[in-house]
Short mmCIF file of C-alpha atoms in Angstrom, two decimals:
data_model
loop_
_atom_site.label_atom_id
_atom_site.label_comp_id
_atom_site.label_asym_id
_atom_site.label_seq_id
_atom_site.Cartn_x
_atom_site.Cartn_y
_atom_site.Cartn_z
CA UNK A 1 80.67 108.24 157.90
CA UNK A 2 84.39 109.11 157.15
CA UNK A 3 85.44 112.66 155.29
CA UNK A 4 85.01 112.44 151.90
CA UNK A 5 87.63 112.50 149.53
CA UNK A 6 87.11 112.21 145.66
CA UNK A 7 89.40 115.02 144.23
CA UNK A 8 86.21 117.68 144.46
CA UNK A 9 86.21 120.29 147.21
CA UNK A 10 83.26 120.68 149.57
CA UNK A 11 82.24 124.16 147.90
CA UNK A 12 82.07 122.30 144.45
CA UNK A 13 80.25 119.63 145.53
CA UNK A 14 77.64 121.35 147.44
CA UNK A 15 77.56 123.24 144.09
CA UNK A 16 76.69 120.52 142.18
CA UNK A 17 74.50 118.68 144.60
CA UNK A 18 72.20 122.44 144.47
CA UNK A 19 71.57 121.79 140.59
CA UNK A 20 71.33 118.30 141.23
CA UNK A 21 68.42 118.90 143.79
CA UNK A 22 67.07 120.68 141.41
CA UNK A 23 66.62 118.30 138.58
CA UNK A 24 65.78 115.41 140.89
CA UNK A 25 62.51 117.70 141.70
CA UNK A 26 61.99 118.18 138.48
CA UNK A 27 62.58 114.76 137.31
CA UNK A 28 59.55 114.00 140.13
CA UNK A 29 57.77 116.25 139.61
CA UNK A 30 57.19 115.46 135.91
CA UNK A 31 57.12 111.69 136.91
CA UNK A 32 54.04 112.45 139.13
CA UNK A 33 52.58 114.52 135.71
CA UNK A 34 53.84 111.51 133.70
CA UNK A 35 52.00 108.86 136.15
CA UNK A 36 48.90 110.66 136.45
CA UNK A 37 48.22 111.53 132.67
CA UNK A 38 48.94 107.92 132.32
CA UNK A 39 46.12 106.93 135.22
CA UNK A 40 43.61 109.91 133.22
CA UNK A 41 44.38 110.22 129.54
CA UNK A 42 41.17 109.45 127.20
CA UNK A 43 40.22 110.08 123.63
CA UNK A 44 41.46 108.49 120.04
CA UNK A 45 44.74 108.16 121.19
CA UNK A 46 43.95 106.39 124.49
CA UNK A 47 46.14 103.50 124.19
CA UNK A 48 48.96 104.39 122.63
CA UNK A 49 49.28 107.63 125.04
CA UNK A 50 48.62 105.12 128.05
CA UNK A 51 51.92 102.85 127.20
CA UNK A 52 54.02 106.05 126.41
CA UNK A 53 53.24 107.40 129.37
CA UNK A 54 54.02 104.14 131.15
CA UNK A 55 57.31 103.95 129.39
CA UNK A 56 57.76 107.57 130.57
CA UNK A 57 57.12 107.29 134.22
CA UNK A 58 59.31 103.81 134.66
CA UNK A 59 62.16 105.60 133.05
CA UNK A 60 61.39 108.71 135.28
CA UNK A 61 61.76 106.37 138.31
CA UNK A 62 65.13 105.03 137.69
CA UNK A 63 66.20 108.48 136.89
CA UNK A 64 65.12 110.37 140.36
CA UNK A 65 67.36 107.10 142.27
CA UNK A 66 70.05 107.79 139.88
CA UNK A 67 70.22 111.64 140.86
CA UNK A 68 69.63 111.34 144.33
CA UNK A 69 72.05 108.56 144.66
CA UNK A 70 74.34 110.69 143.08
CA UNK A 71 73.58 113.41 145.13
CA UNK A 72 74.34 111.54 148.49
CA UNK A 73 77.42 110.00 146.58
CA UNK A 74 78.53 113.74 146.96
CA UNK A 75 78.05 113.41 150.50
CA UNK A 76 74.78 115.46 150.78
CA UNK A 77 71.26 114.75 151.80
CA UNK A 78 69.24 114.26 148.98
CA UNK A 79 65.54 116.07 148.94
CA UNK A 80 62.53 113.27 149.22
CA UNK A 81 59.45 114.78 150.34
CA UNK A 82 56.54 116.89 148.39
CA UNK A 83 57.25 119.56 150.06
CA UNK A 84 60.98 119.96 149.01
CA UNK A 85 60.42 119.04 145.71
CA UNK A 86 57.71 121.89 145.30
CA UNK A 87 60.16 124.47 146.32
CA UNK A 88 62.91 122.85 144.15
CA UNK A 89 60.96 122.44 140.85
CA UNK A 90 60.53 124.39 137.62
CA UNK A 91 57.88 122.28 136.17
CA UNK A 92 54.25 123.82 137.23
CA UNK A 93 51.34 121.59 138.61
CA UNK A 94 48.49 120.72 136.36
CA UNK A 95 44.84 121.37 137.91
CA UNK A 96 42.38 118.60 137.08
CA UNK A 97 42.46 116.75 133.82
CA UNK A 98 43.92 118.15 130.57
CA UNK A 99 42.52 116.74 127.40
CA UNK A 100 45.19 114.16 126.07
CA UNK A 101 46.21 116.87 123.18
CA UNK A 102 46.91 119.03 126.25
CA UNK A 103 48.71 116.17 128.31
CA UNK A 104 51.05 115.90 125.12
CA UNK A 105 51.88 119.45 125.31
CA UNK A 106 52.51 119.96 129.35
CA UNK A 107 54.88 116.65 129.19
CA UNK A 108 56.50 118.43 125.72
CA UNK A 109 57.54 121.47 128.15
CA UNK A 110 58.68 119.58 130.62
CA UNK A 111 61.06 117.34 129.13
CA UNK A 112 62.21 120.70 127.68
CA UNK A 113 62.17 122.64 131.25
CA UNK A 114 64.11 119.21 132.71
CA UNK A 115 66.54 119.86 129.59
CA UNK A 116 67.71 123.24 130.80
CA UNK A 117 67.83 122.36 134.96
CA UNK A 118 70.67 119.52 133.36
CA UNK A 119 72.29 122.49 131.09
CA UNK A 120 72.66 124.50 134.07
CA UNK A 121 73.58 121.74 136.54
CA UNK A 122 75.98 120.97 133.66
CA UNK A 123 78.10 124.13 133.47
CA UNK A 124 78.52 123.41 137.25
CA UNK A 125 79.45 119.97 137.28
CA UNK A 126 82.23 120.85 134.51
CA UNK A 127 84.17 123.71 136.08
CA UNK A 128 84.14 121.32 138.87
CA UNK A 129 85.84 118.66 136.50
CA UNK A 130 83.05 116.02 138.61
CA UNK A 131 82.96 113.76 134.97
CA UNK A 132 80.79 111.70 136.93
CA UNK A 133 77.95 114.14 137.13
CA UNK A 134 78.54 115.55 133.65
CA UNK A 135 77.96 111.87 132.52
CA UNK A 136 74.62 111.32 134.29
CA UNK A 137 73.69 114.85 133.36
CA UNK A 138 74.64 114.41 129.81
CA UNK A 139 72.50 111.09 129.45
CA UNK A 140 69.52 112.64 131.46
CA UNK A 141 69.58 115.29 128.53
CA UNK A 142 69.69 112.88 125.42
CA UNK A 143 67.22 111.33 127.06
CA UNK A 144 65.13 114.20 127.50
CA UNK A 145 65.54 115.59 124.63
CA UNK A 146 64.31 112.44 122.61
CA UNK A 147 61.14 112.39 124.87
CA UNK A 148 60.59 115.84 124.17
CA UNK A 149 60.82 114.63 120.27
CA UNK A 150 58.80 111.86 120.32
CA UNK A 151 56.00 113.49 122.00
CA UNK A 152 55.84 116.53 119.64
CA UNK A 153 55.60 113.68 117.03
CA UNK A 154 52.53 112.64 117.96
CA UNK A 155 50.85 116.15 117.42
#
C-alpha cells in the first residue's frame, strides 16, 4: 500500500486508532455478553429480553466492522482475536448465567462503560481535527446511550 495522506499525522492517527482499539474490544466484548444473554435469558420477561437482545447484538455487529474499518482506514491493523480484545476491554466477563434481572443490569453498565471508551477516544479524535472519527464516535455514543436507557426501563 502507498503512504497515507489524509491531512492527519502518523502520531495522531496512531492516537486515535489506540482509543479506537479500545472501543472495538469493548464493542465485542459486550456483543459476545449481548449474544449469549440472548442464547440464556429465562424468566417472565423471556421473550421480550430475547428480541432486545437480538436487536442488541445485530447492531453490535455492524458497529465492531464500522470501528475496525475505521481503524485500518487510519492505516493501522485493527485487533480481531480473543485474546487482543481481552487485553483491550473495560467491560468484565460474566461467569455462568445471571438471572435475566441481572443480565439487564451487566448490559446497563456496559453500554455505559462503552459510553466513556467513545468520550475518551473522542477528546482524541478532536484535537486531531479527524471529523471522521468524531462522527462515528459521536453516533456510537447516542447510540449507546439510548441502549443504556432503554434497558434501565425495563427494571
Amino acid at each position: 500500500m502507498g503512504q497515507i495522506d489524509i491531512g492527519i499525522s502518523s502520531e495522531n492517527r496512531t492516537a486515535i486508532a489506540e482509543g479506537l482499539k479500545k472501543l472495538l474490544a469493548d464493542s465485542y466484548t459486550l456483543y459476545l455478553q449481548t449474544h449469549n444473554f440472548h442464547w440464556n435469558v429465562t424468566g417472565p420477561q423471556f421473550r421480550e429480553l430475547h428480541l432486545m437482545f437480538e436487536e442488541h447484538y445485530t447492531e453490535l455487529a455492524t458497529a465492531v466492522d464500522e470501528i475496525a474499518e475505521r481503524i485500518r482506514t487510519l492505516d493501522v491493523a485493527a485487533p480481531g482475536t480473543y485474546k487482543m480484545f481481552a487485553g483491550l476491554t473495560s467491560i468484565e466477563e460474566v461467569e455462568g448465567v445471571p438471572s435475566a434481572t441481572q443480565m439487564v443490569e451487566i448490559l446497563t453498565g456496559g453500554h455505559e462503560q462503552v459510553v466513556k471508551t467513545c468520550r475518551a477516544v473522542l477528546g482524541v479524535a478532536q484535537q486531531a481535527e479527524d471529523e471522521s472519527t468524531a462522527a462515528l464516535v459521536g453516533d456510537r455514543m447516542r447510540i449507546h446511550e439510548k441502549t443504556a436507557w432503554m434497558l434501565r426501563a425495563t427494571l
